[in-house]
Amino acid sequence: MALFNFRRDTAAPATTNDTAAMEAFLKGFSIEVMPRTAEKVESFRDILPVGTRVYIAHIDGTPIEDMVATAKRLNAEGFPVMPHFPARIIKDKATLQDWVARYKGEADVKQGLILAGGVPQPVGDFHTSMQLLESGAFDGFERLHVAGHPEGNKDIDPDGSDRMVMEAARWKSAFAERTDAKMAMATQFCFEADPVIAWVDRLRAEGINLPVHIGVAGPAKLQTLIKFAIACGVGPSLRVLQKRAMDVTKLLLPYEPTEFVGALAAHKAKNPDFGIEAVHFFPLGGIKTNATWTTENGGASGRPANA
């Protein structure tokens, strides 16, 4: 008997039902870019479907000019743009209003992801997403998304619970009832379907009625994913990657989210009222790599605009 079997497992062919469920689940997916990663893409219309929402991550230190230029370019290519507004890197209300005015005036931005931001200490007056939402700066925006944490967030709940995270979610759900903007909860990426399903069901049970846009890590090297997962505080589902890392037959193969997305798609197909409304991709292995996966797995939902 051989000590190691290096033969790659052959996955069972997808059934018609599996394919239809995946196509339906991936319809209207979104994806995240940064100015420096967007520069590497010659044409987004060559890789993304018509109408794909593109988030622009605002990392501390990125000039607002670069953010707005990226938004302007994406808007010109026909994609709805959703820039990040991280509370902890915004100095004051005047700065916030200036950003909003630039996005509106130069790039016709009508959507925003409102979040606290990952820096430990606020640079100014804001330290929570709720403060940004209450500022009035986003009056007239058509869509506002907020952050969600299926596995908790130790920056918010250092004790390992999710008490503060859930309290914030309840506040945001109540705010959604007071605004004309469409709201949803875009989550951190995860790797295990069952805990995500349980968390989404729990939101509804607790009266939190925000639709969920579930975070999915795009195809990437395993080492890359583990690095990002640890840095971003991904919790229990990190064990999926750790288990894969211990399997010598899979260690050198790139991770793809097919099994994770497929399980959620199957659950949604059986439970149409399930609270996940859309998929949001974090292209940790590159935008083009992620786009290729959606094209290959999404059927009509993954067909690029220029195809």
Coordinates of C-alpha atoms in Angstrom, one line a residue:
M1 CA 0.0 0.0 0.0
A2 CA 1.4 3.4 -0.9
L3 CA 2.0 5.8 1.9
F4 CA 0.4 8.8 0.1
N5 CA -2.1 8.8 -2.7
F6 CA -1.4 11.8 -4.8
R7 CA -4.2 11.1 -7.3
R8 CA -6.5 14.1 -7.5
D9 CA -10.1 13.3 -6.5
T10 CA -12.5 13.5 -9.4
A11 CA -15.6 15.4 -8.4
A12 CA -19.0 14.0 -9.3
P13 CA -20.4 15.8 -12.3
A14 CA -22.9 18.6 -11.4
T15 CA -26.5 17.7 -12.0
T16 CA -28.9 19.9 -13.8
N17 CA -30.5 20.9 -10.5
D18 CA -27.1 21.8 -9.0
T19 CA -26.2 23.9 -12.0
A20 CA -29.6 25.7 -11.9
A21 CA -29.3 26.4 -8.1
M22 CA -25.8 27.8 -8.6
E23 CA -26.8 30.0 -11.4
A24 CA -29.8 31.4 -9.4
F25 CA -27.7 31.9 -6.3
L26 CA -24.9 33.8 -8.1
K27 CA -27.3 36.1 -9.9
G28 CA -26.5 39.7 -9.0
F29 CA -23.3 38.9 -7.2
S30 CA -20.9 41.7 -6.3
I31 CA -17.1 41.9 -6.0
E32 CA -14.6 44.1 -4.2
V33 CA -11.6 46.0 -5.7
M34 CA -9.1 48.5 -4.5
P35 CA -7.7 51.3 -6.7
R36 CA -4.3 49.5 -7.1
T37 CA -6.0 46.2 -8.0
A38 CA -8.5 47.8 -10.4
E39 CA -5.6 49.4 -12.3
K40 CA -4.5 45.9 -13.4
V41 CA -7.8 45.2 -15.2
E42 CA -7.9 46.5 -18.7
S43 CA -11.7 46.2 -19.1
F44 CA -14.1 45.2 -16.4
R45 CA -16.7 44.6 -19.1
D46 CA -14.5 41.7 -20.4
I47 CA -14.7 39.9 -17.0
L48 CA -17.9 40.9 -15.2
P49 CA -21.6 40.6 -16.0
V50 CA -23.7 43.6 -16.8
G51 CA -24.8 45.4 -13.7
T52 CA -22.3 43.8 -11.3
R53 CA -22.0 45.9 -8.1
V54 CA -18.4 46.8 -7.5
Y55 CA -17.3 47.7 -4.0
I56 CA -14.2 49.8 -3.7
A57 CA -12.3 49.1 -0.4
H58 CA -10.9 52.1 1.2
I59 CA -7.7 51.1 3.0
D60 CA -6.3 53.6 5.5
G61 CA -3.8 55.8 3.7
T62 CA -5.5 55.5 0.2
P63 CA -6.0 59.1 -1.1
I64 CA -9.6 60.0 -1.7
E65 CA -8.6 61.1 -5.2
D66 CA -7.6 57.6 -6.1
M67 CA -10.9 56.2 -4.7
V68 CA -13.0 58.7 -6.7
A69 CA -11.0 58.1 -9.9
T70 CA -11.6 54.4 -9.6
A71 CA -15.3 54.9 -9.0
K72 CA -15.5 57.3 -12.0
R73 CA -13.8 54.7 -14.2
L74 CA -16.1 51.8 -13.1
N75 CA -19.2 54.0 -13.5
A76 CA -18.1 54.9 -17.0
E77 CA -17.9 51.2 -17.8
G78 CA -21.5 50.8 -16.7
F79 CA -21.1 49.3 -13.2
P80 CA -22.9 50.5 -10.1
V81 CA -20.2 51.5 -7.6
M82 CA -20.3 51.1 -3.8
P83 CA -17.3 52.7 -2.1
H84 CA -16.4 51.9 1.5
F85 CA -16.9 54.6 4.1
P86 CA -14.9 53.4 7.2
A87 CA -15.8 55.5 10.2
R88 CA -12.5 55.3 12.0
I89 CA -10.4 56.8 9.1
I90 CA -12.8 59.8 8.5
K91 CA -11.6 62.8 10.5
D92 CA -14.9 64.7 10.9
K93 CA -18.3 65.5 9.3
A94 CA -16.8 68.0 6.9
T95 CA -14.4 65.3 5.6
L96 CA -17.3 62.9 5.2
Q97 CA -19.5 65.4 3.4
D98 CA -16.5 66.2 1.1
W99 CA -16.1 62.6 0.2
V100 CA -19.8 62.1 -0.5
A101 CA -19.9 65.3 -2.6
R102 CA -16.9 64.1 -4.7
Y103 CA -18.3 60.6 -5.2
K104 CA -21.7 62.1 -6.2
G105 CA -20.4 64.9 -8.4
E106 CA -17.5 63.1 -10.2
A107 CA -18.6 59.5 -10.3
D108 CA -22.4 59.5 -9.9
V109 CA -22.1 57.3 -6.8
K110 CA -25.5 56.4 -5.2
Q111 CA -24.5 53.5 -2.9
G112 CA -22.1 53.0 0.0
L113 CA -20.8 50.4 2.4
I114 CA -20.9 51.9 5.8
L115 CA -18.6 50.3 8.4
A116 CA -16.4 51.0 11.4
G117 CA -13.1 50.2 9.7
G118 CA -10.3 48.0 10.8
V119 CA -8.0 50.5 12.4
P120 CA -7.7 50.2 16.2
Q121 CA -8.0 53.9 17.0
P122 CA -10.3 56.5 15.3
V123 CA -8.5 59.3 13.6
G124 CA -11.3 61.8 14.5
D125 CA -14.9 62.1 15.5
F126 CA -16.3 58.8 14.2
H127 CA -15.8 55.3 15.5
T128 CA -18.9 53.4 14.6
S129 CA -20.9 52.9 11.4
M130 CA -24.0 54.0 13.3
Q131 CA -22.5 57.4 13.8
L132 CA -22.0 57.7 10.0
L133 CA -25.5 56.6 9.3
E134 CA -27.0 59.1 11.7
S135 CA -24.9 62.0 10.3
G136 CA -27.3 62.6 7.4
A137 CA -24.5 62.6 4.9
F138 CA -26.0 59.8 2.9
D139 CA -29.4 61.3 2.4
G140 CA -30.4 60.6 -1.2
F141 CA -28.3 57.5 -1.5
E142 CA -30.3 54.6 -3.1
R143 CA -28.6 51.8 -1.3
L144 CA -26.6 51.5 2.0
H145 CA -24.9 48.3 3.1
V146 CA -23.5 47.6 6.5
A147 CA -21.1 45.0 7.8
G148 CA -22.1 41.5 9.1
H149 CA -20.1 39.0 11.1
P150 CA -21.4 35.4 10.9
E151 CA -18.6 34.3 13.2
G152 CA -18.5 37.3 15.5
N153 CA -15.8 39.9 15.7
K154 CA -13.2 40.0 18.5
D155 CA -12.5 43.7 17.8
I156 CA -16.1 44.4 18.8
D157 CA -16.7 41.6 21.3
P158 CA -13.2 40.8 22.9
D159 CA -14.8 38.2 25.2
G160 CA -15.6 35.9 22.2
S161 CA -19.3 36.4 22.4
D162 CA -21.3 38.2 19.7
R163 CA -23.4 40.4 22.1
M164 CA -22.3 43.8 20.8
V165 CA -22.3 42.5 17.2
M166 CA -25.9 41.4 17.5
E167 CA -26.9 44.6 19.3
A168 CA -25.5 46.6 16.4
A169 CA -27.3 44.5 13.9
R170 CA -30.6 45.1 15.6
W171 CA -29.9 48.9 15.5
K172 CA -29.1 48.7 11.8
S173 CA -32.2 46.7 11.1
A174 CA -34.3 49.4 12.9
F175 CA -32.5 52.1 11.0
A176 CA -33.4 50.4 7.7
E177 CA -37.1 50.9 8.6
R178 CA -36.4 54.7 9.0
T179 CA -34.6 55.3 5.7
D180 CA -35.7 55.3 2.1
A181 CA -32.5 53.6 1.0
K182 CA -32.4 49.9 0.4
M183 CA -30.2 48.3 3.0
A184 CA -28.4 44.9 3.3
M185 CA -25.8 43.3 5.4
A186 CA -22.5 42.4 3.6
T187 CA -20.6 39.9 5.6
Q188 CA -17.0 38.9 6.3
F189 CA -16.0 35.9 4.2
C190 CA -16.6 32.4 5.6
F191 CA -15.7 28.8 4.5
E192 CA -18.3 26.6 6.1
A193 CA -22.0 26.5 5.0
D194 CA -23.8 25.0 8.1
P195 CA -22.7 27.8 10.6
V196 CA -23.6 30.4 8.0
I197 CA -27.1 28.9 7.5
A198 CA -27.6 28.8 11.3
W199 CA -26.5 32.4 11.7
V200 CA -28.8 33.7 8.9
D201 CA -31.7 31.8 10.4
R202 CA -30.9 33.3 13.8
L203 CA -31.0 36.8 12.4
R204 CA -34.6 36.3 11.3
A205 CA -35.5 34.7 14.6
E206 CA -34.3 37.7 16.5
G207 CA -36.2 40.1 14.3
I208 CA -33.2 41.4 12.3
N209 CA -34.6 41.8 8.8
L210 CA -31.7 42.9 6.8
P211 CA -31.1 40.8 3.6
V212 CA -27.7 39.1 3.8
H213 CA -25.0 39.4 1.1
I214 CA -22.8 36.6 2.1
G215 CA -19.0 37.1 1.9
V216 CA -17.1 34.5 -0.2
A217 CA -13.4 34.3 -0.6
G218 CA -12.6 33.9 -4.3
P219 CA -10.1 31.3 -5.6
A220 CA -6.6 31.7 -4.2
K221 CA -3.6 29.8 -2.9
L222 CA -4.3 28.1 0.4
Q223 CA -1.5 30.0 2.1
T224 CA -2.9 33.3 0.9
L225 CA -6.4 32.5 2.3
I226 CA -5.1 31.4 5.6
K227 CA -3.1 34.6 5.9
F228 CA -6.1 36.8 5.1
A229 CA -8.4 34.7 7.3
I230 CA -6.2 35.2 10.3
A231 CA -5.7 38.9 9.6
C232 CA -9.4 39.5 9.2
G233 CA -10.5 37.5 12.3
V234 CA -12.3 34.7 10.5
G235 CA -13.3 32.3 13.3
P236 CA -14.6 28.7 13.4
S237 CA -14.7 28.1 9.7
L238 CA -11.0 28.7 9.5
R239 CA -10.8 25.0 10.4
V240 CA -11.9 24.2 6.9
L241 CA -8.7 25.7 5.6
Q242 CA -6.6 24.2 8.4
K243 CA -8.0 20.7 7.6
R244 CA -7.2 21.2 3.9
A245 CA -3.7 22.3 4.8
M246 CA -3.1 19.0 6.5
D247 CA -4.2 17.0 3.5
V248 CA -1.0 16.6 1.4
T249 CA -3.1 15.8 -1.7
K250 CA -4.8 19.3 -1.5
L251 CA -2.0 21.4 0.0
L252 CA -0.6 22.6 -3.3
L253 CA -4.0 22.9 -5.1
P254 CA -5.7 26.3 -5.2
Y255 CA -8.7 26.7 -3.0
E256 CA -12.0 27.3 -4.9
P257 CA -15.3 28.2 -3.2
T258 CA -17.3 25.7 -5.2
E259 CA -18.3 23.4 -2.3
F260 CA -19.2 26.3 0.0
V261 CA -21.2 28.3 -2.5
G262 CA -22.8 25.1 -3.8
A263 CA -24.1 24.1 -0.4
L264 CA -25.6 27.5 0.2
A265 CA -27.1 27.5 -3.3
A266 CA -28.7 24.1 -2.6
H267 CA -30.1 25.3 0.7
K268 CA -31.5 28.5 -1.0
A269 CA -33.1 26.4 -3.7
K270 CA -34.9 24.3 -1.1
N271 CA -35.8 27.3 1.1
P272 CA -36.6 30.3 -1.2
D273 CA -37.3 32.6 1.8
F274 CA -33.8 31.9 3.2
G275 CA -32.2 35.3 4.1
I276 CA -29.2 35.3 1.8
E277 CA -30.1 37.7 -1.0
A278 CA -26.7 37.7 -2.9
V279 CA -23.1 36.7 -2.9
H280 CA -20.3 39.2 -2.4
F281 CA -16.8 38.1 -3.5
F282 CA -13.5 39.0 -1.9
P283 CA -11.1 38.3 -4.8
L284 CA -8.1 37.3 -2.6
G285 CA -6.4 35.4 -5.5
G286 CA -7.0 38.2 -8.0
I287 CA -10.0 39.8 -9.7
K288 CA -9.5 38.0 -13.0
T289 CA -9.1 34.7 -11.3
N290 CA -12.3 35.3 -9.3
A291 CA -14.2 36.4 -12.5
T292 CA -13.1 33.3 -14.3
W293 CA -14.6 31.2 -11.6
T294 CA -17.9 33.0 -11.7
T295 CA -18.0 32.7 -15.5
E296 CA -17.3 28.9 -15.3
N297 CA -19.7 28.2 -12.5
G298 CA -22.5 30.8 -12.8
G299 CA -24.0 30.0 -16.1
A300 CA -25.9 33.1 -17.4
S301 CA -25.3 34.8 -14.0
G302 CA -21.5 34.8 -14.7
R303 CA -21.5 35.8 -18.4
P304 CA -19.3 38.9 -18.9
A305 CA -20.9 42.0 -20.4
N306 CA -18.7 41.7 -23.5
A307 CA -19.1 38.0 -24.0

